[in-house]
Amino acid sequence: MVLTVVPSSKKMFLNLDKKNRNKVAVIDDSGRSVTYGDICDFSQKFAKYLPQRSLIFILSENKIGSLLGYTSSLSNRIVSLIISVKTEKGLYTNLRDMYKPEYMWVPDEMVNQLGYECVFSAWDYTLVKTGFPPVPLYEELSLLLPTSGSTGSPKLVRHSYRNIEANADNVRRMFELTDNEKAMAILPMHYTMGLSVIASHLLAGATLLLSGRSLLDKGFWTMLKEATSFTGVPYSYDILKKMRFTRMDLPNLRIITQGGGKLTSEMWQSLAQYAQDKGKKFIATYGQSECTARMAYLPAEMAMEKTCSIGIAEPGGQLSIIDNDGKETFEGEATGEMVYRGENVTLGYAKCLEDLTKGDENHGVMHTGDLAYRDADGCYYIVGRLKRFLKIFGLRIGLDEVENMIKSEYHVDCYCKGNDEKLIILVTSPAIADQLPAFIEEKTHLFHKNIEVQIVEAILRNESGKVINQ
């Protein structure tokens, strides 16, 4: 096994050492802040305790201490696996036993229950040494994130250093970010979109307003009034709508942006109209963990006319469609699987410890698994997932399409699943249960006896808004 010693003179992650040292980089819910100089100084201190390239688990939360572990690991070529501090114990144990991290960066209050050797503490976080030996790591491997859907999944997305910096630069260009920005960063750090917000704004030399508060918390709204941008997932905007977000006076807010799933047509139009009326920009984005979060965006000036479109490839990327006949096209109207090309396409997956030595398996090309339509103007629309379809008595039923129809018609939360004999609809409103079979039969021509409606108290979602355990 060859171990790489961290060099004393190295390139800082995202060129953090080239920013204004006195500029505030991050403010969190505690009211404390760090400058770009503080981040660089902390990175040098961090390196003294990790003298060789290692694997580290970061049990993350949206706090400065967690973020410093992330930036310092990347700057010192320490490979981090980021999971939520709230990850269920059994899932965490499974990940730990499978990937055997030499170190962990954890909140102070977790140190005693883990029982590992403490190395040093700062910013309410502690570096602990697990006793596992160093493991072989591919030299360009930089970051590991669980795949979407379950933060405890042993299947990880492998990122290179170039992946993260390319995506950060693409997003910086896409939103025309400058060092004057104050970005509201509420999406969890272990979530790929949350890290995209962090990396792109740090690259721009901007300020992050890092918050783990609920959107119902008064402190969240106090912080939001200072923000120039806000990034949310559809679930975030559902909550904000109930809080009458579009009626609030937020004079500093310049950009509202969305990722992490498809908005309903009604929500989209509400946000686009709000942006137009208030002189702001509404920019919808699309991405996957496998492409370091972002891949496409709809320019703000097209929001009113291209409802629910993911738009065009982000700067530095390229989109195409492969139709049912296997023909790939880059322009003109087409429907089929969407393919993305760019330097932010990740290396591949890891399903076990040995996979951490693998190199680049994707070579800059990602077959997204999303079924998309490209219109005559070159704008893309996600129609559904290739695997999110049922075929019942010859009828092809798109589960995403059915969910969107129900949400748009009845304004309730729902989730669809099923098999080759039955479409199962989970819905939170008993009042519409009897109406749904006839509604779906009319829209899809599926016989109502093949439609089952189940009433649930809630559609369970993880912190990024994705449906789990249904």
PDB file of C-alpha atoms in Angstrom, residues 94-335:
ATOM      1  CA  ASN A  94     -23.183  -0.564   8.487  1.00  0.00           C
ATOM      2  CA  LEU A  95     -21.310   2.214   6.658  1.00  0.00           C
ATOM      3  CA  ARG A  96     -18.547   2.351   9.271  1.00  0.00           C
ATOM      4  CA  ASP A  97     -17.988  -1.395   9.251  1.00  0.00           C
ATOM      5  CA  MET A  98     -18.003  -1.514   5.465  1.00  0.00           C
ATOM      6  CA  TYR A  99     -15.687   1.433   4.709  1.00  0.00           C
ATOM      7  CA  LYS A 100     -13.527   1.499   7.872  1.00  0.00           C
ATOM      8  CA  PRO A 101     -12.634   5.209   8.165  1.00  0.00           C
ATOM      9  CA  GLU A 102      -9.347   5.974   9.901  1.00  0.00           C
ATOM     10  CA  TYR A 103     -10.790   9.206  11.319  1.00  0.00           C
ATOM     11  CA  MET A 104     -14.163  10.788  12.046  1.00  0.00           C
ATOM     12  CA  TRP A 105     -15.137  14.446  12.446  1.00  0.00           C
ATOM     13  CA  VAL A 106     -18.136  14.547  14.771  1.00  0.00           C
ATOM     14  CA  PRO A 107     -20.091  16.947  17.002  1.00  0.00           C
ATOM     15  CA  ASP A 108     -18.628  17.180  20.508  1.00  0.00           C
ATOM     16  CA  GLU A 109     -21.743  15.692  22.102  1.00  0.00           C
ATOM     17  CA  MET A 110     -21.259  12.429  20.155  1.00  0.00           C
ATOM     18  CA  VAL A 111     -17.683  11.774  21.229  1.00  0.00           C
ATOM     19  CA  ASN A 112     -18.449   9.824  24.421  1.00  0.00           C
ATOM     20  CA  GLN A 113     -20.981   7.520  22.793  1.00  0.00           C
ATOM     21  CA  LEU A 114     -18.560   6.626  19.971  1.00  0.00           C
ATOM     22  CA  GLY A 115     -15.740   5.753  22.356  1.00  0.00           C
ATOM     23  CA  TYR A 116     -12.837   6.610  20.046  1.00  0.00           C
ATOM     24  CA  GLU A 117      -9.538   8.364  20.763  1.00  0.00           C
ATOM     25  CA  CYS A 118      -9.888  12.163  20.654  1.00  0.00           C
ATOM     26  CA  VAL A 119      -7.270  13.930  18.527  1.00  0.00           C
ATOM     27  CA  PHE A 120      -8.374  17.572  18.757  1.00  0.00           C
ATOM     28  CA  SER A 121     -11.485  19.729  19.062  1.00  0.00           C
ATOM     29  CA  ALA A 122     -12.604  23.047  17.576  1.00  0.00           C
ATOM     30  CA  TRP A 123     -15.849  24.791  16.679  1.00  0.00           C
ATOM     31  CA  ASP A 124     -17.965  22.267  18.630  1.00  0.00           C
ATOM     32  CA  TYR A 125     -16.532  19.381  16.579  1.00  0.00           C
ATOM     33  CA  THR A 126     -13.920  16.758  17.481  1.00  0.00           C
ATOM     34  CA  LEU A 127     -11.553  14.713  15.353  1.00  0.00           C
ATOM     35  CA  VAL A 128     -11.429  11.118  16.587  1.00  0.00           C
ATOM     36  CA  LYS A 129      -9.225   8.228  15.513  1.00  0.00           C
ATOM     37  CA  THR A 130     -11.103   4.963  15.081  1.00  0.00           C
ATOM     38  CA  GLY A 131      -8.227   2.474  15.137  1.00  0.00           C
ATOM     39  CA  PHE A 132      -8.924   1.290  11.591  1.00  0.00           C
ATOM     40  CA  PRO A 133      -5.736   1.225   9.487  1.00  0.00           C
ATOM     41  CA  PRO A 134      -5.310   3.469   6.404  1.00  0.00           C
ATOM     42  CA  VAL A 135      -7.042   2.160   3.278  1.00  0.00           C
ATOM     43  CA  PRO A 136      -5.923   2.378  -0.366  1.00  0.00           C
ATOM     44  CA  LEU A 137      -7.581   5.290  -2.189  1.00  0.00           C
ATOM     45  CA  TYR A 138      -7.630   6.338  -5.846  1.00  0.00           C
ATOM     46  CA  GLU A 139      -5.426   9.432  -6.067  1.00  0.00           C
ATOM     47  CA  GLU A 140      -8.115  11.692  -7.581  1.00  0.00           C
ATOM     48  CA  LEU A 141     -10.880  10.492  -5.245  1.00  0.00           C
ATOM     49  CA  SER A 142     -12.008  13.490  -3.179  1.00  0.00           C
ATOM     50  CA  LEU A 143     -15.480  12.932  -1.739  1.00  0.00           C
ATOM     51  CA  LEU A 144     -18.049  10.202  -1.138  1.00  0.00           C
ATOM     52  CA  LEU A 145     -21.784  10.815  -0.838  1.00  0.00           C
ATOM     53  CA  PRO A 146     -24.598   8.303  -0.334  1.00  0.00           C
ATOM     54  CA  THR A 147     -26.846   7.922  -3.361  1.00  0.00           C
ATOM     55  CA  SER A 148     -30.142   9.788  -3.363  1.00  0.00           C
ATOM     56  CA  GLY A 149     -32.978   8.288  -1.374  1.00  0.00           C
ATOM     57  CA  SER A 150     -31.238   6.914   1.715  1.00  0.00           C
ATOM     58  CA  THR A 151     -28.474   8.660   3.620  1.00  0.00           C
ATOM     59  CA  GLY A 152     -27.405   5.334   5.070  1.00  0.00           C
ATOM     60  CA  SER A 153     -27.057   3.486   1.772  1.00  0.00           C
ATOM     61  CA  PRO A 154     -23.729   1.656   1.380  1.00  0.00           C
ATOM     62  CA  LYS A 155     -23.839   2.617  -2.313  1.00  0.00           C
ATOM     63  CA  LEU A 156     -21.788   5.796  -2.631  1.00  0.00           C
ATOM     64  CA  VAL A 157     -21.098   8.286  -5.406  1.00  0.00           C
ATOM     65  CA  ARG A 158     -17.355   8.780  -5.967  1.00  0.00           C
ATOM     66  CA  HIS A 159     -16.287  12.380  -6.730  1.00  0.00           C
ATOM     67  CA  SER A 160     -12.965  13.628  -8.049  1.00  0.00           C
ATOM     68  CA  TYR A 161     -11.421  16.981  -7.145  1.00  0.00           C
ATOM     69  CA  ARG A 162     -12.123  18.231 -10.654  1.00  0.00           C
ATOM     70  CA  ASN A 163     -15.791  17.192 -10.419  1.00  0.00           C
ATOM     71  CA  ILE A 164     -16.410  19.486  -7.456  1.00  0.00           C
ATOM     72  CA  GLU A 165     -14.489  22.467  -8.763  1.00  0.00           C
ATOM     73  CA  ALA A 166     -15.974  22.175 -12.274  1.00  0.00           C
ATOM     74  CA  ASN A 167     -19.505  22.106 -10.915  1.00  0.00           C
ATOM     75  CA  ALA A 168     -18.812  25.003  -8.552  1.00  0.00           C
ATOM     76  CA  ASP A 169     -17.517  27.070 -11.472  1.00  0.00           C
ATOM     77  CA  ASN A 170     -20.450  26.075 -13.704  1.00  0.00           C
ATOM     78  CA  VAL A 171     -22.917  27.214 -11.028  1.00  0.00           C
ATOM     79  CA  ARG A 172     -20.970  30.404 -10.376  1.00  0.00           C
ATOM     80  CA  ARG A 173     -21.245  31.274 -14.066  1.00  0.00           C
ATOM     81  CA  MET A 174     -24.866  30.133 -14.292  1.00  0.00           C
ATOM     82  CA  PHE A 175     -26.015  32.477 -11.510  1.00  0.00           C
ATOM     83  CA  GLU A 176     -23.408  35.172 -12.230  1.00  0.00           C
ATOM     84  CA  LEU A 177     -22.226  34.957  -8.630  1.00  0.00           C
ATOM     85  CA  THR A 178     -19.906  37.608  -7.189  1.00  0.00           C
ATOM     86  CA  ASP A 179     -18.295  38.132  -3.807  1.00  0.00           C
ATOM     87  CA  ASN A 180     -21.214  40.416  -2.895  1.00  0.00           C
ATOM     88  CA  GLU A 181     -23.622  37.486  -2.577  1.00  0.00           C
ATOM     89  CA  LYS A 182     -25.114  36.305   0.704  1.00  0.00           C
ATOM     90  CA  ALA A 183     -26.520  32.861   0.032  1.00  0.00           C
ATOM     91  CA  MET A 184     -29.135  31.278   2.281  1.00  0.00           C
ATOM     92  CA  ALA A 185     -27.771  27.734   2.652  1.00  0.00           C
ATOM     93  CA  ILE A 186     -30.498  25.615   4.275  1.00  0.00           C
ATOM     94  CA  LEU A 187     -30.146  22.362   2.333  1.00  0.00           C
ATOM     95  CA  PRO A 188     -28.255  19.748   4.368  1.00  0.00           C
ATOM     96  CA  MET A 189     -24.509  19.409   3.826  1.00  0.00           C
ATOM     97  CA  HIS A 190     -24.798  15.660   3.219  1.00  0.00           C
ATOM     98  CA  TYR A 191     -27.161  16.407   0.319  1.00  0.00           C
ATOM     99  CA  THR A 192     -25.457  17.020  -3.034  1.00  0.00           C
ATOM    100  CA  MET A 193     -27.448  20.200  -3.755  1.00  0.00           C
ATOM    101  CA  GLY A 194     -26.511  21.581  -0.333  1.00  0.00           C
ATOM    102  CA  LEU A 195     -22.819  21.073  -1.096  1.00  0.00           C
ATOM    103  CA  SER A 196     -23.298  22.680  -4.518  1.00  0.00           C
ATOM    104  CA  VAL A 197     -24.606  25.865  -2.885  1.00  0.00           C
ATOM    105  CA  ILE A 198     -21.642  25.863  -0.497  1.00  0.00           C
ATOM    106  CA  ALA A 199     -18.919  25.180  -3.077  1.00  0.00           C
ATOM    107  CA  SER A 200     -20.160  27.627  -5.728  1.00  0.00           C
ATOM    108  CA  HIS A 201     -20.430  30.534  -3.290  1.00  0.00           C
ATOM    109  CA  LEU A 202     -17.075  29.835  -1.668  1.00  0.00           C
ATOM    110  CA  LEU A 203     -15.515  29.788  -5.133  1.00  0.00           C
ATOM    111  CA  ALA A 204     -17.082  33.196  -5.767  1.00  0.00           C
ATOM    112  CA  GLY A 205     -15.699  34.560  -2.481  1.00  0.00           C
ATOM    113  CA  ALA A 206     -19.246  35.204  -1.238  1.00  0.00           C
ATOM    114  CA  THR A 207     -20.838  34.812   2.207  1.00  0.00           C
ATOM    115  CA  LEU A 208     -22.843  31.737   3.236  1.00  0.00           C
ATOM    116  CA  LEU A 209     -25.726  32.062   5.679  1.00  0.00           C
ATOM    117  CA  LEU A 210     -25.559  28.469   6.893  1.00  0.00           C
ATOM    118  CA  SER A 211     -28.710  27.359   8.685  1.00  0.00           C
ATOM    119  CA  GLY A 212     -30.091  24.131  10.056  1.00  0.00           C
ATOM    120  CA  ARG A 213     -33.246  25.765  11.360  1.00  0.00           C
ATOM    121  CA  SER A 214     -36.746  24.776  10.387  1.00  0.00           C
ATOM    122  CA  LEU A 215     -38.421  27.026   7.839  1.00  0.00           C
ATOM    123  CA  LEU A 216     -41.027  27.643  10.536  1.00  0.00           C
ATOM    124  CA  ASP A 217     -38.401  29.064  12.905  1.00  0.00           C
ATOM    125  CA  LYS A 218     -38.357  32.836  13.446  1.00  0.00           C
ATOM    126  CA  GLY A 219     -34.546  32.785  13.278  1.00  0.00           C
ATOM    127  CA  PHE A 220     -34.707  31.411   9.733  1.00  0.00           C
ATOM    128  CA  TRP A 221     -36.732  34.401   8.580  1.00  0.00           C
ATOM    129  CA  THR A 222     -34.406  36.845  10.324  1.00  0.00           C
ATOM    130  CA  MET A 223     -31.482  35.344   8.409  1.00  0.00           C
ATOM    131  CA  LEU A 224     -33.399  35.191   5.117  1.00  0.00           C
ATOM    132  CA  LYS A 225     -33.950  38.953   5.195  1.00  0.00           C
ATOM    133  CA  GLU A 226     -30.178  39.357   4.798  1.00  0.00           C
ATOM    134  CA  ALA A 227     -29.905  36.873   1.920  1.00  0.00           C
ATOM    135  CA  THR A 228     -29.437  37.691  -1.749  1.00  0.00           C
ATOM    136  CA  SER A 229     -30.365  34.160  -2.858  1.00  0.00           C
ATOM    137  CA  PHE A 230     -32.369  31.172  -1.641  1.00  0.00           C
ATOM    138  CA  THR A 231     -32.154  27.587  -2.895  1.00  0.00           C
ATOM    139  CA  GLY A 232     -34.925  25.159  -2.017  1.00  0.00           C
ATOM    140  CA  VAL A 233     -36.410  21.832  -3.028  1.00  0.00           C
ATOM    141  CA  PRO A 234     -40.125  21.448  -3.898  1.00  0.00           C
ATOM    142  CA  TYR A 235     -40.891  20.494  -0.301  1.00  0.00           C
ATOM    143  CA  SER A 236     -39.270  23.745   0.891  1.00  0.00           C
ATOM    144  CA  TYR A 237     -41.514  25.801  -1.356  1.00  0.00           C
ATOM    145  CA  ASP A 238     -44.618  23.925  -0.204  1.00  0.00           C
ATOM    146  CA  ILE A 239     -43.835  25.113   3.331  1.00  0.00           C
ATOM    147  CA  LEU A 240     -42.908  28.633   2.218  1.00  0.00           C
ATOM    148  CA  LYS A 241     -46.179  28.966   0.337  1.00  0.00           C
ATOM    149  CA  LYS A 242     -48.116  28.159   3.513  1.00  0.00           C
ATOM    150  CA  MET A 243     -46.062  30.871   5.228  1.00  0.00           C
ATOM    151  CA  ARG A 244     -47.147  33.361   2.515  1.00  0.00           C
ATOM    152  CA  PHE A 245     -43.578  33.760   1.355  1.00  0.00           C
ATOM    153  CA  THR A 246     -44.548  35.601  -1.837  1.00  0.00           C
ATOM    154  CA  ARG A 247     -46.211  38.394   0.175  1.00  0.00           C
ATOM    155  CA  MET A 248     -43.174  39.146   2.307  1.00  0.00           C
ATOM    156  CA  ASP A 249     -40.876  42.109   1.939  1.00  0.00           C
ATOM    157  CA  LEU A 250     -37.436  40.693   1.132  1.00  0.00           C
ATOM    158  CA  PRO A 251     -35.648  43.568  -0.610  1.00  0.00           C
ATOM    159  CA  ASN A 252     -32.177  41.947  -0.589  1.00  0.00           C
ATOM    160  CA  LEU A 253     -33.353  38.698  -2.184  1.00  0.00           C
ATOM    161  CA  ARG A 254     -32.192  38.652  -5.812  1.00  0.00           C
ATOM    162  CA  ILE A 255     -32.514  34.995  -6.853  1.00  0.00           C
ATOM    163  CA  ILE A 256     -34.809  32.152  -5.861  1.00  0.00           C
ATOM    164  CA  THR A 257     -33.800  28.806  -7.266  1.00  0.00           C
ATOM    165  CA  GLN A 258     -35.082  25.260  -7.094  1.00  0.00           C
ATOM    166  CA  GLY A 259     -33.638  21.795  -7.487  1.00  0.00           C
ATOM    167  CA  GLY A 260     -34.114  18.323  -6.040  1.00  0.00           C
ATOM    168  CA  GLY A 261     -37.313  17.418  -7.852  1.00  0.00           C
ATOM    169  CA  LYS A 262     -40.150  18.725 -10.001  1.00  0.00           C
ATOM    170  CA  LEU A 263     -42.430  21.540  -8.879  1.00  0.00           C
ATOM    171  CA  THR A 264     -46.140  21.386  -9.638  1.00  0.00           C
ATOM    172  CA  SER A 265     -47.274  23.684 -12.448  1.00  0.00           C
ATOM    173  CA  GLU A 266     -49.169  25.779  -9.930  1.00  0.00           C
ATOM    174  CA  MET A 267     -46.152  26.266  -7.667  1.00  0.00           C
ATOM    175  CA  TRP A 268     -43.908  27.019 -10.625  1.00  0.00           C
ATOM    176  CA  GLN A 269     -46.256  29.703 -11.948  1.00  0.00           C
ATOM    177  CA  SER A 270     -46.625  31.206  -8.487  1.00  0.00           C
ATOM    178  CA  LEU A 271     -42.835  31.560  -8.085  1.00  0.00           C
ATOM    179  CA  ALA A 272     -42.332  32.839 -11.637  1.00  0.00           C
ATOM    180  CA  GLN A 273     -45.071  35.452 -11.172  1.00  0.00           C
ATOM    181  CA  TYR A 274     -43.630  36.479  -7.802  1.00  0.00           C
ATOM    182  CA  ALA A 275     -40.191  36.945  -9.336  1.00  0.00           C
ATOM    183  CA  GLN A 276     -41.583  38.986 -12.218  1.00  0.00           C
ATOM    184  CA  ASP A 277     -43.696  41.191  -9.961  1.00  0.00           C
ATOM    185  CA  LYS A 278     -40.917  41.830  -7.433  1.00  0.00           C
ATOM    186  CA  GLY A 279     -38.019  42.274  -9.862  1.00  0.00           C
ATOM    187  CA  LYS A 280     -36.275  39.056  -8.824  1.00  0.00           C
ATOM    188  CA  LYS A 281     -35.031  36.036 -10.757  1.00  0.00           C
ATOM    189  CA  PHE A 282     -36.613  32.597 -10.514  1.00  0.00           C
ATOM    190  CA  ILE A 283     -34.159  30.016 -11.878  1.00  0.00           C
ATOM    191  CA  ALA A 284     -35.134  26.347 -11.835  1.00  0.00           C
ATOM    192  CA  THR A 285     -32.308  23.816 -11.916  1.00  0.00           C
ATOM    193  CA  TYR A 286     -31.942  20.078 -12.370  1.00  0.00           C
ATOM    194  CA  GLY A 287     -29.256  17.710 -11.197  1.00  0.00           C
ATOM    195  CA  GLN A 288     -28.182  14.400  -9.729  1.00  0.00           C
ATOM    196  CA  SER A 289     -25.585  13.313  -7.181  1.00  0.00           C
ATOM    197  CA  GLU A 290     -23.868  11.476 -10.016  1.00  0.00           C
ATOM    198  CA  CYS A 291     -23.116  14.820 -11.685  1.00  0.00           C
ATOM    199  CA  THR A 292     -22.053  16.734  -8.553  1.00  0.00           C
ATOM    200  CA  ALA A 293     -25.561  18.169  -8.204  1.00  0.00           C
ATOM    201  CA  ARG A 294     -26.272  20.549 -11.086  1.00  0.00           C
ATOM    202  CA  MET A 295     -26.641  19.768 -14.778  1.00  0.00           C
ATOM    203  CA  ALA A 296     -29.255  22.100 -16.262  1.00  0.00           C
ATOM    204  CA  TYR A 297     -31.082  25.355 -15.622  1.00  0.00           C
ATOM    205  CA  LEU A 298     -33.833  27.475 -17.131  1.00  0.00           C
ATOM    206  CA  PRO A 299     -32.745  31.103 -17.653  1.00  0.00           C
ATOM    207  CA  ALA A 300     -34.878  33.444 -15.553  1.00  0.00           C
ATOM    208  CA  GLU A 301     -36.285  35.316 -18.548  1.00  0.00           C
ATOM    209  CA  MET A 302     -37.918  32.090 -19.778  1.00  0.00           C
ATOM    210  CA  ALA A 303     -39.627  31.134 -16.510  1.00  0.00           C
ATOM    211  CA  MET A 304     -43.071  32.468 -17.415  1.00  0.00           C
ATOM    212  CA  GLU A 305     -43.253  30.789 -20.829  1.00  0.00           C
ATOM    213  CA  LYS A 306     -41.527  27.441 -20.121  1.00  0.00           C
ATOM    214  CA  THR A 307     -43.451  26.118 -17.124  1.00  0.00           C
ATOM    215  CA  CYS A 308     -41.715  23.138 -15.467  1.00  0.00           C
ATOM    216  CA  SER A 309     -38.857  23.042 -17.977  1.00  0.00           C
ATOM    217  CA  ILE A 310     -35.353  22.255 -16.727  1.00  0.00           C
ATOM    218  CA  GLY A 311     -34.121  24.405 -19.591  1.00  0.00           C
ATOM    219  CA  ILE A 312     -30.661  23.940 -21.057  1.00  0.00           C
ATOM    220  CA  ALA A 313     -27.326  22.485 -19.984  1.00  0.00           C
ATOM    221  CA  GLU A 314     -25.421  24.484 -17.393  1.00  0.00           C
ATOM    222  CA  PRO A 315     -22.295  26.324 -18.593  1.00  0.00           C
ATOM    223  CA  GLY A 316     -19.609  23.722 -19.213  1.00  0.00           C
ATOM    224  CA  GLY A 317     -22.101  20.921 -19.870  1.00  0.00           C
ATOM    225  CA  GLN A 318     -23.989  19.368 -22.777  1.00  0.00           C
ATOM    226  CA  LEU A 319     -27.368  17.594 -22.983  1.00  0.00           C
ATOM    227  CA  SER A 320     -28.691  15.124 -25.530  1.00  0.00           C
ATOM    228  CA  ILE A 321     -31.508  12.613 -25.970  1.00  0.00           C
ATOM    229  CA  ILE A 322     -31.340   8.974 -27.006  1.00  0.00           C
ATOM    230  CA  ASP A 323     -34.695   7.848 -28.443  1.00  0.00           C
ATOM    231  CA  ASN A 324     -36.273   4.386 -28.402  1.00  0.00           C
ATOM    232  CA  ASP A 325     -34.363   3.459 -31.563  1.00  0.00           C
ATOM    233  CA  GLY A 326     -31.025   4.261 -29.930  1.00  0.00           C
ATOM    234  CA  LYS A 327     -30.486   7.423 -31.972  1.00  0.00           C
ATOM    235  CA  GLU A 328     -28.783  10.281 -30.109  1.00  0.00           C
ATOM    236  CA  THR A 329     -29.640  13.877 -31.035  1.00  0.00           C
ATOM    237  CA  PHE A 330     -28.557  17.242 -29.633  1.00  0.00           C
ATOM    238  CA  GLU A 331     -31.194  19.547 -31.132  1.00  0.00           C
ATOM    239  CA  GLY A 332     -34.740  19.525 -32.432  1.00  0.00           C
ATOM    240  CA  GLU A 333     -37.829  17.986 -30.866  1.00  0.00           C
ATOM    241  CA  ALA A 334     -37.218  14.549 -29.354  1.00  0.00           C
ATOM    242  CA  THR A 335     -38.239  12.272 -26.490  1.00  0.00           C
TER     243      THR A 335
END
